Coordinates of C-alpha atoms in Angstrom, one line a residue:
X902 CA 0.0 0.0 0.0
X903 CA 1.0 3.6 -0.6
X904 CA -0.2 6.9 1.0
X905 CA 0.7 10.5 0.5
X906 CA 1.1 12.4 3.7
X907 CA 1.6 16.1 4.6
X908 CA -0.2 19.1 3.2
X909 CA 1.0 21.9 0.9
X910 CA -0.9 25.1 0.2
X911 CA -1.3 26.5 -3.4
X912 CA 2.1 28.2 -3.7
X913 CA 3.8 24.8 -4.2
X914 CA 2.8 22.2 -6.7
X915 CA 3.1 18.6 -5.3
X916 CA 4.6 17.5 -8.7
X917 CA 7.4 20.1 -8.3
X918 CA 8.7 19.2 -4.9
X919 CA 10.8 16.3 -3.7
X920 CA 9.1 13.5 -1.8
X921 CA 10.8 11.1 0.6
X922 CA 9.3 7.6 1.4
X923 CA 8.9 6.4 4.9
X924 CA 8.2 2.6 5.1
X925 CA 6.2 0.8 7.8
X926 CA 5.3 -2.9 8.3
X927 CA 3.0 -4.6 10.8
X928 CA 1.8 -8.2 10.9
X929 CA 2.6 -8.8 7.3
X930 CA 1.1 -5.5 6.0
X931 CA 3.4 -3.0 4.4
X932 CA 2.8 0.7 3.9
X933 CA 4.9 3.3 2.1
X934 CA 4.2 6.9 3.1
X935 CA 5.5 9.8 0.8
X936 CA 6.2 13.0 2.7
X937 CA 7.2 16.4 1.2
X938 CA 10.9 17.4 1.8
X939 CA 11.5 21.0 0.6
X940 CA 14.7 22.6 -0.6
X941 CA 15.8 26.1 0.8
X942 CA 14.1 28.1 -2.0
X943 CA 10.8 26.2 -1.5
X944 CA 11.1 26.7 2.3
X945 CA 11.5 30.5 1.9
X946 CA 8.6 30.7 -0.6
X947 CA 6.3 28.6 1.6
X948 CA 7.1 30.5 4.8
X949 CA 6.4 33.9 3.1
X950 CA 3.1 32.5 1.6
X951 CA 1.9 31.3 5.1
X952 CA 2.8 34.7 6.7
X953 CA 1.0 36.7 4.0
X954 CA -2.1 34.6 4.0
X955 CA -2.3 34.5 7.8
X956 CA -2.1 38.3 7.9
X957 CA -4.6 38.7 5.0
X958 CA -7.2 36.1 6.1
X959 CA -6.7 34.1 9.3
X960 CA -6.1 37.2 11.5
X961 CA -9.3 38.8 10.1
X962 CA -11.5 35.9 11.2
X963 CA -13.4 35.8 14.5
X964 CA -12.4 33.2 17.0
X965 CA -16.0 31.9 16.9
X966 CA -15.6 31.2 13.1
X967 CA -12.3 29.4 13.6
X968 CA -13.9 27.3 16.4
X969 CA -16.8 26.4 14.1
X970 CA -14.4 25.3 11.3
X971 CA -12.3 23.1 13.7
X972 CA -15.5 21.6 15.1
X973 CA -16.7 20.7 11.6
X974 CA -13.4 19.0 10.8
X975 CA -13.4 17.1 14.0
X976 CA -17.0 16.0 13.4
X977 CA -15.9 14.5 10.1
X978 CA -13.1 12.6 11.8
X979 CA -15.4 11.3 14.5
X980 CA -17.7 9.9 11.8
X981 CA -16.6 6.3 11.3
X982 CA -18.1 6.3 7.8
X983 CA -16.0 9.3 6.7
X984 CA -13.3 8.2 4.2
X985 CA -10.5 9.8 6.3
X986 CA -11.7 8.1 9.5
X987 CA -11.9 4.8 7.7
X988 CA -8.4 5.4 6.4
X989 CA -7.1 6.3 9.9
X990 CA -8.5 3.1 11.4
X991 CA -7.0 1.0 8.6
X992 CA -3.5 2.7 8.3
X993 CA -2.6 3.9 11.8
X994 CA -2.2 0.3 13.2
X995 CA 0.3 -0.4 10.4
X996 CA 2.2 2.8 11.0
X997 CA 2.3 2.7 14.8
X998 CA 2.0 -1.0 15.6
X999 CA -0.8 -0.3 18.1
X1000 CA -3.8 -2.5 18.4
X1001 CA -6.6 -1.4 16.0
X1002 CA -9.3 -1.4 18.6
X1003 CA -7.1 0.6 21.0
X1004 CA -6.5 3.2 18.2
X1005 CA -10.3 3.3 17.3
X1006 CA -11.3 4.0 20.9
X1007 CA -8.3 6.3 21.6
X1008 CA -9.0 8.4 18.5
X1009 CA -12.6 8.9 19.4
X1010 CA -11.8 9.9 23.0
X1011 CA -9.1 12.2 21.9
X1012 CA -11.0 13.9 19.0
X1013 CA -13.9 14.7 21.3
X1014 CA -11.5 17.0 23.2
X1015 CA -11.7 19.4 20.2
X1016 CA -15.5 19.8 19.7
X1017 CA -16.9 23.3 19.9
X1018 CA -17.9 23.2 23.6
X1019 CA -14.5 21.9 24.6
X1020 CA -12.7 24.5 22.5
X1021 CA -14.7 27.3 24.2
X1022 CA -13.6 25.9 27.5
X1023 CA -10.0 25.8 26.1
X1024 CA -10.2 29.5 25.3
X1025 CA -11.7 30.4 28.6
X1026 CA -8.9 28.7 30.5
X1027 CA -6.3 31.1 29.1
X1028 CA -8.4 34.2 28.4
X1029 CA -10.9 35.8 30.7
X1030 CA -12.3 37.3 27.5
X1031 CA -11.5 35.4 24.3
X1032 CA -12.6 38.4 22.3
X1033 CA -9.2 39.8 23.1
X1034 CA -8.1 37.7 20.1
X1035 CA -10.6 39.6 17.9
X1036 CA -10.4 43.2 18.9
X1037 CA -9.2 45.6 21.6
X1038 CA -11.1 45.0 24.9
X1039 CA -11.3 47.3 27.9
X1040 CA -8.9 46.4 30.8
X1041 CA -9.7 46.7 34.5
X1042 CA -6.9 49.2 35.1
X1043 CA -8.0 51.5 32.2
X1044 CA -7.1 51.4 28.6
X1045 CA -7.6 48.6 26.1
X1046 CA -5.6 45.4 25.1
X1047 CA -5.6 42.9 22.3
X1048 CA -3.8 39.6 21.9
X1049 CA -1.9 38.8 18.7
X1050 CA -0.7 35.3 17.7
X1051 CA 2.5 35.0 15.7
X1052 CA 2.5 35.4 11.9
X1053 CA 4.3 32.0 11.6
X1054 CA 4.3 29.3 14.2
X1055 CA 6.4 26.2 13.7
X1056 CA 5.3 22.8 15.2
X1057 CA 8.0 20.1 15.6
X1058 CA 5.9 17.0 16.5
X1059 CA 6.6 13.7 18.2
X1060 CA 4.8 10.7 17.0
X1061 CA 4.6 8.5 20.2
X1062 CA 0.8 8.9 20.4
X1063 CA -1.4 8.8 17.3
X1064 CA -3.0 12.2 16.5
X1065 CA -0.8 14.1 19.0
X1066 CA 0.0 16.9 16.5
X1067 CA -3.6 18.1 16.4
X1068 CA -3.2 19.6 19.9
X1069 CA -0.6 22.2 19.0
X1070 CA -2.0 22.7 15.5
X1071 CA -5.4 23.7 16.9
X1072 CA -3.7 25.9 19.5
X1073 CA -2.1 27.8 16.6
X1074 CA -5.4 28.2 14.8
X1075 CA -7.1 29.6 17.9
X1076 CA -4.5 32.4 18.2
X1077 CA -4.7 33.0 14.4
X1078 CA -1.1 31.9 13.6
X1079 CA 0.0 30.8 10.2
X1080 CA 1.4 27.3 10.9
X1081 CA 3.9 24.9 9.5
X1082 CA 4.3 21.5 11.1
X1083 CA 7.1 19.0 10.9
X1084 CA 5.7 15.5 10.6
X1085 CA 7.0 12.9 13.1
X1086 CA 8.6 9.9 11.4
X1087 CA 6.7 7.6 13.8
X1088 CA 3.2 8.8 12.8
X1089 CA 3.2 11.0 9.7
X1090 CA -0.5 10.8 8.8
X1091 CA -3.0 12.5 11.1
X1092 CA -1.7 16.1 10.9
X1093 CA -1.9 16.2 7.1
X1094 CA -5.4 14.6 7.1
X1095 CA -6.6 17.3 9.5
X1096 CA -5.1 20.1 7.5
X1097 CA -6.7 18.6 4.3
X1098 CA -10.1 18.6 6.0
X1099 CA -9.7 22.3 7.1
X1100 CA -8.8 23.2 3.6
X1101 CA -11.9 21.4 2.2
X1102 CA -14.1 23.3 4.7
X1103 CA -12.4 26.7 4.1
X1104 CA -9.9 26.8 1.2
X1105 CA -8.6 30.2 2.3
X1106 CA -7.8 28.9 5.7
X1107 CA -6.0 26.0 4.0
X1108 CA -3.6 28.6 2.5
X1109 CA -2.4 29.5 6.0
X1110 CA -1.2 25.9 6.8
X1111 CA 1.5 23.5 5.7
X1112 CA 2.5 20.1 7.0
X1113 CA 6.0 19.0 5.8
X1114 CA 8.9 16.7 6.7
X1115 CA 12.6 16.9 7.0
X1116 CA 15.0 14.5 8.6
X1117 CA 15.9 15.7 12.1
X1118 CA 19.5 16.7 12.3
X1119 CA 20.0 17.3 8.6
X1120 CA 22.0 20.5 9.0
X1121 CA 21.1 22.4 5.8
X1122 CA 17.3 21.8 5.8
X1123 CA 16.9 22.2 9.5
X1124 CA 19.0 25.3 9.8
X1125 CA 17.0 27.0 7.0
X1126 CA 13.6 25.9 8.5
X1127 CA 14.5 27.3 11.9
X1128 CA 15.2 30.8 10.6
X1129 CA 11.7 31.2 9.4
X1130 CA 9.2 31.2 12.3
X1131 CA 8.4 33.7 15.0
X1132 CA 7.6 30.9 17.5
X1133 CA 8.7 27.3 17.7
X1134 CA 6.7 24.7 19.6
X1135 CA 8.6 21.4 19.8
X1136 CA 8.0 18.0 21.3
X1137 CA 10.6 15.3 21.7
X1138 CA 13.6 14.0 23.7
X1139 CA 15.6 16.5 25.7
X1140 CA 18.7 16.1 23.6
X1141 CA 16.8 16.8 20.4
X1142 CA 15.1 19.8 22.0
X1143 CA 18.5 21.2 23.1
X1144 CA 19.9 20.9 19.6
X1145 CA 16.9 22.8 18.2
X1146 CA 17.3 25.6 20.8
X1147 CA 20.9 25.9 19.9
X1148 CA 20.1 26.6 16.3
X1149 CA 17.3 29.2 16.8
X1150 CA 17.8 32.9 16.5
X1151 CA 17.8 34.6 19.9
X1152 CA 14.6 36.5 18.9
X1153 CA 12.6 33.3 18.2
X1154 CA 10.4 32.2 21.1
X1155 CA 10.9 28.5 21.9
X1156 CA 8.3 26.4 23.7
X1157 CA 9.8 22.9 24.3
X1158 CA 7.9 19.9 25.7
X1159 CA 10.5 17.2 26.6
X1160 CA 10.7 14.0 28.5
X1161 CA 8.4 13.7 31.5
X1162 CA 7.5 11.1 34.1
X1163 CA 4.0 10.4 35.6
X1164 CA 3.0 8.6 38.7
X1165 CA 0.1 7.3 40.8
X1166 CA -0.7 7.6 44.5
X1167 CA -3.2 5.3 46.2
X1168 CA -4.3 6.1 49.8
X1169 CA -5.4 3.4 52.2
X1170 CA -8.9 5.0 52.1
X1171 CA -9.3 3.8 48.5
X1172 CA -8.2 0.2 49.2
X1173 CA -11.3 -1.6 50.2
X1174 CA -12.7 -4.8 48.7
X1175 CA -15.6 -2.9 47.1
X1176 CA -13.4 -0.3 45.3
X1177 CA -10.1 -2.3 44.8
X1178 CA -10.9 -4.3 41.7
X1179 CA -12.4 -1.3 39.8
X1180 CA -9.4 0.9 40.8
X1181 CA -7.0 -1.8 39.6
X1182 CA -8.8 -1.9 36.2
X1183 CA -8.4 1.9 35.9
X1184 CA -4.7 1.7 36.7
X1185 CA -4.2 -1.1 34.2
X1186 CA -6.0 0.8 31.5
X1187 CA -3.7 3.8 32.0
X1188 CA -0.7 1.4 31.7
X1189 CA -1.8 -0.3 28.5
X1190 CA -3.0 2.7 26.6
X1191 CA -0.4 3.3 23.9
X1192 CA 2.0 1.1 26.0
X1193 CA 3.0 4.0 28.3
X1194 CA 4.4 6.0 25.3
X1195 CA 2.7 9.2 26.5
X1196 CA 4.4 11.5 29.0
X1197 CA 1.2 11.2 31.1
X1198 CA 1.3 7.4 31.4
X1199 CA 2.1 6.0 34.9
X1200 CA 5.5 4.4 35.5
X1201 CA 5.4 4.0 39.3
X1202 CA 2.6 3.6 41.9
X1203 CA 2.9 4.5 45.6
X1204 CA 0.4 2.6 47.7
X1205 CA -0.3 3.3 51.3
X1206 CA -0.3 0.4 53.8
X1207 CA -3.1 -0.1 56.3
X1208 CA -6.0 -0.5 53.9
X1209 CA -8.2 -3.6 53.6
X1210 CA -6.2 -4.5 50.6
X1211 CA -2.5 -4.6 51.0
X1212 CA -0.1 -3.1 48.5
X1213 CA 1.0 -6.6 47.4
X1214 CA -2.7 -7.7 46.9
X1215 CA -3.4 -4.5 44.9
X1216 CA -0.3 -5.2 42.7
X1217 CA -1.8 -8.7 42.1
X1218 CA -5.1 -7.1 41.1
X1219 CA -3.3 -4.9 38.6
X1220 CA -1.4 -7.8 37.2
X1221 CA -4.6 -9.8 36.8
X1222 CA -6.1 -6.8 34.9
X1223 CA -3.1 -6.4 32.7
X1224 CA -3.2 -10.0 31.8
X1225 CA -6.8 -9.7 30.8
X1226 CA -6.3 -6.5 28.8
X1227 CA -3.3 -8.0 27.0
X1228 CA -5.7 -10.4 25.4
X1229 CA -8.1 -7.7 24.4
X1230 CA -5.5 -5.1 23.4
X1231 CA -2.2 -6.8 22.4
X1232 CA 0.9 -4.8 22.9
X1233 CA 2.6 -3.5 19.7
X1234 CA 5.7 -5.3 18.6
X1235 CA 8.7 -3.6 20.3
X1236 CA 11.8 -2.5 18.5
X1237 CA 15.0 -4.3 19.4
X1238 CA 16.1 -1.4 21.6
X1239 CA 12.7 -1.4 23.4
X1240 CA 12.7 -5.1 23.9
X1241 CA 16.2 -5.0 25.3
X1242 CA 15.3 -2.2 27.7
X1243 CA 12.3 -4.2 29.0
X1244 CA 14.4 -7.4 29.3
X1245 CA 17.1 -5.5 31.2
X1246 CA 14.6 -3.9 33.5
X1247 CA 13.1 -7.3 34.3
X1248 CA 16.5 -8.8 34.9
X1249 CA 17.5 -6.1 37.3
X1250 CA 14.2 -6.5 39.3
X1251 CA 14.6 -10.3 39.4
X1252 CA 18.1 -10.0 40.8
X1253 CA 16.9 -7.4 43.4
X1254 CA 14.0 -9.7 44.3
X1255 CA 16.6 -12.2 45.6
X1256 CA 18.1 -9.4 47.8
X1257 CA 15.1 -7.6 49.3
X1258 CA 11.4 -7.7 49.7
X1259 CA 10.0 -7.4 46.2
X1260 CA 7.9 -9.6 44.0
X1261 CA 7.8 -9.7 40.2
X1262 CA 4.5 -10.5 38.5
X1263 CA 4.4 -11.7 34.9
X1264 CA 6.6 -14.1 33.0
X1265 CA 9.3 -13.0 30.5
X1266 CA 7.0 -14.2 27.7
X1267 CA 4.2 -11.9 28.9
X1268 CA 3.7 -8.4 27.4
X1269 CA 3.5 -6.8 30.8
X1270 CA 5.4 -6.8 34.1
X1271 CA 4.5 -5.6 37.6
X1272 CA 7.0 -5.3 40.5
X1273 CA 5.8 -4.7 44.1
X1274 CA 8.4 -3.3 46.5
X1275 CA 7.8 -3.7 50.2
X1276 CA 9.6 -0.5 51.3
X1277 CA 10.4 3.0 50.1
X1278 CA 12.1 3.5 46.8
X1279 CA 12.7 6.7 44.9
X1280 CA 10.8 7.4 41.6
X1281 CA 12.7 6.2 38.6
X1282 CA 11.5 5.7 35.0
X1283 CA 10.3 2.2 34.1
X1284 CA 11.2 0.5 30.8
X1285 CA 7.7 1.4 29.4
X1286 CA 6.1 -1.2 27.2
X1287 CA 3.6 -2.0 30.1
X1288 CA 6.1 -2.2 32.9
X1289 CA 5.0 -0.8 36.3
X1290 CA 6.5 -0.7 39.8
X1291 CA 4.3 -0.6 42.9
X1292 CA 6.0 0.8 46.0
X1293 CA 4.5 0.4 49.5
X1294 CA 4.7 3.4 51.8
X1295 CA 3.6 3.7 55.5
X1296 CA 1.9 7.0 54.9
X1297 CA 0.9 8.3 51.5
X1298 CA 2.6 11.6 52.3
X1299 CA 5.9 9.6 52.3
X1300 CA 5.6 9.4 48.6
X1301 CA 6.2 13.1 48.1
X1302 CA 9.9 12.9 49.1
X1303 CA 10.4 9.9 46.9
X1304 CA 8.8 11.7 43.9
X1305 CA 10.3 15.1 44.3
X1306 CA 13.9 13.9 43.4
X1307 CA 12.7 13.9 39.8
X1308 CA 11.1 17.4 40.0
X1309 CA 12.2 18.8 36.7
X1310 CA 10.7 15.7 34.9
X1311 CA 7.4 15.4 36.7
X1312 CA 4.1 15.9 35.0
X1313 CA 0.9 13.9 35.8
X1314 CA -0.2 12.3 39.1
X1315 CA -3.3 10.2 39.5
X1316 CA -4.6 10.2 43.0
X1317 CA -7.1 7.8 44.6
X1318 CA -8.0 9.3 48.1
X1319 CA -10.7 11.1 50.0
X1320 CA -11.5 14.7 49.1
X1321 CA -9.6 16.0 52.1
X1322 CA -6.6 13.8 51.4
X1323 CA -6.7 14.8 47.7
X1324 CA -6.4 18.6 48.3
X1325 CA -3.8 18.1 51.0
X1326 CA -1.7 15.9 48.6
X1327 CA -2.3 18.3 45.7
X1328 CA -0.6 21.2 47.4
X1329 CA 2.5 19.1 48.2
X1330 CA 2.5 17.5 44.8
X1331 CA 2.4 20.9 43.1
X1332 CA 5.4 22.0 45.2
X1333 CA 7.2 18.8 44.2
X1334 CA 6.8 19.6 40.5
X1335 CA 3.5 17.8 39.5
X1336 CA 1.6 20.0 37.1
X1337 CA -1.6 17.8 36.5
X1338 CA -3.6 15.8 39.0
X1339 CA -6.2 13.5 37.7
X1340 CA -8.2 10.3 38.5
X1341 CA -6.9 6.8 37.5
X1342 CA -8.4 5.8 34.2
X1343 CA -8.0 9.4 33.0
X1344 CA -4.2 9.8 33.0
X1345 CA -3.9 9.4 29.2
X1346 CA -6.9 11.7 28.4
X1347 CA -6.1 15.3 29.5
X1348 CA -9.1 17.6 29.8
X1349 CA -9.8 20.4 27.3
X1350 CA -7.8 23.4 28.3
X1351 CA -5.1 21.3 30.0
X1352 CA -2.1 23.4 30.8
X1353 CA 0.6 21.2 29.3
X1354 CA 3.6 20.9 31.6
X1355 CA 2.0 23.6 33.7
X1356 CA 2.2 26.2 31.0
X1357 CA -0.5 28.1 29.1
X1358 CA -1.4 26.4 25.8
X1359 CA -2.6 29.7 24.2
X1360 CA -1.2 32.6 26.3
X1361 CA 2.3 31.4 25.7
X1362 CA 1.8 31.9 22.0
X1363 CA 0.5 35.4 22.0
X1364 CA 1.8 38.9 22.6
X1365 CA -0.4 41.7 24.0
X1366 CA -0.7 45.2 22.6
X1367 CA -2.1 47.7 25.1
X1368 CA -3.6 51.1 24.6
X1369 CA -3.0 53.0 27.8
X1370 CA -5.7 55.3 29.2
X1371 CA -3.4 58.2 28.6
X1372 CA -3.3 57.6 24.8
X1373 CA -7.1 57.3 24.7
X1374 CA -7.5 60.6 26.7
X1375 CA -4.9 62.3 24.4
X1376 CA -6.7 61.2 21.3
X1377 CA -9.8 63.0 22.5
X1378 CA -8.0 66.3 21.9
X1379 CA -7.7 65.7 18.2
X1380 CA -11.3 64.5 17.6
X1381 CA -13.4 66.6 15.3
X1382 CA -15.8 67.3 18.1
X1383 CA -13.0 68.6 20.4
X1384 CA -13.4 72.2 19.3

């Protein structure tokens, strides 16, 4: 099979640009994906085209109109009879290796985040008055202000989770930025399909977008691309992000999202025989969804002693659920490096099990592993690929010190506790570096308006222009009615 990915506006003819082929295979199925790889002259032409059309059209649109167009595009992708949705369900399993049913359910849940009501909530999270993006609005301290998005926003995407590029692409649209996105090699399909839908709904809007590809680290192409945008939003490993930052002009705003670790905390109040099985199912779902590839997936669980279910029993419950889910949602085939990492992690834990109080659930042939440790252990990354460590603590607050050692890498924490415990823990988790607290079962599904890594999704993209009250007063002197 063959598929053309990416999206080019009208200034470039698809027949005139160079295309590279990315190849994917899964369970005997093979797919070649052609992606546009532009030369310096084409990069310059495209960047100028996007800037000009964003200024002439996108920035003149109301936010409400932009939201309606996004909502229509998302509605089409949610329709399982739409050609692009059918294509997504057929091709994404080949490209990513993830189970087809997991992708189907995951796409639906993810896409619902971008319907019109959720986008309104998204805007309200960052702007008390979203009309700031449309026109000057009065400020409480006098005067007026308006928010302006960049003329050209570059997105450098990671492909660890299908459809992930839509998040930043939609953010760019909401602040009326012309956008160019770099396709991830691991999942180069969804971003281009989404841009294609937007262009079908509003062809002029389509002239404000481009979705391209270049090989990361290729000096000439990357250097030329990175001189074009006003703002760069990038996702990926910390080393790759550092390399991008090093190449950017000092005047270019850089918004990186790098490697993160997420955890779970279970208080004894949540460990009763009525709640325990359901809670274990939710934990297991968070682990298996996209095989912990997301930065919001749990890698370690801290479980408080003293409940009706012991930490070891709870780990057994989780292992049971992972075993059941492995039959329903098979793990994708791991790369050699990933398989070696999982094997090394298991081997270390097996050796340590001979030395201290820890138990390993799951056989080497299983697609999952759970380790329970009967004593404090500092947070460390797991091997991913459905590997989880459960650490018993005497008091749930003891987990804070074990977590905080990874402060700069922390992101999401799922908490199972009473309301009073939740808010007490939340304050300490925030001080430790956690930026998102959620329920088990929801770790991999951030809510609309989520502040990624504790930052503003939209406010970080804009600059404000303020008309001070003195300027307004002075202008009155020159009005025709002043005499």
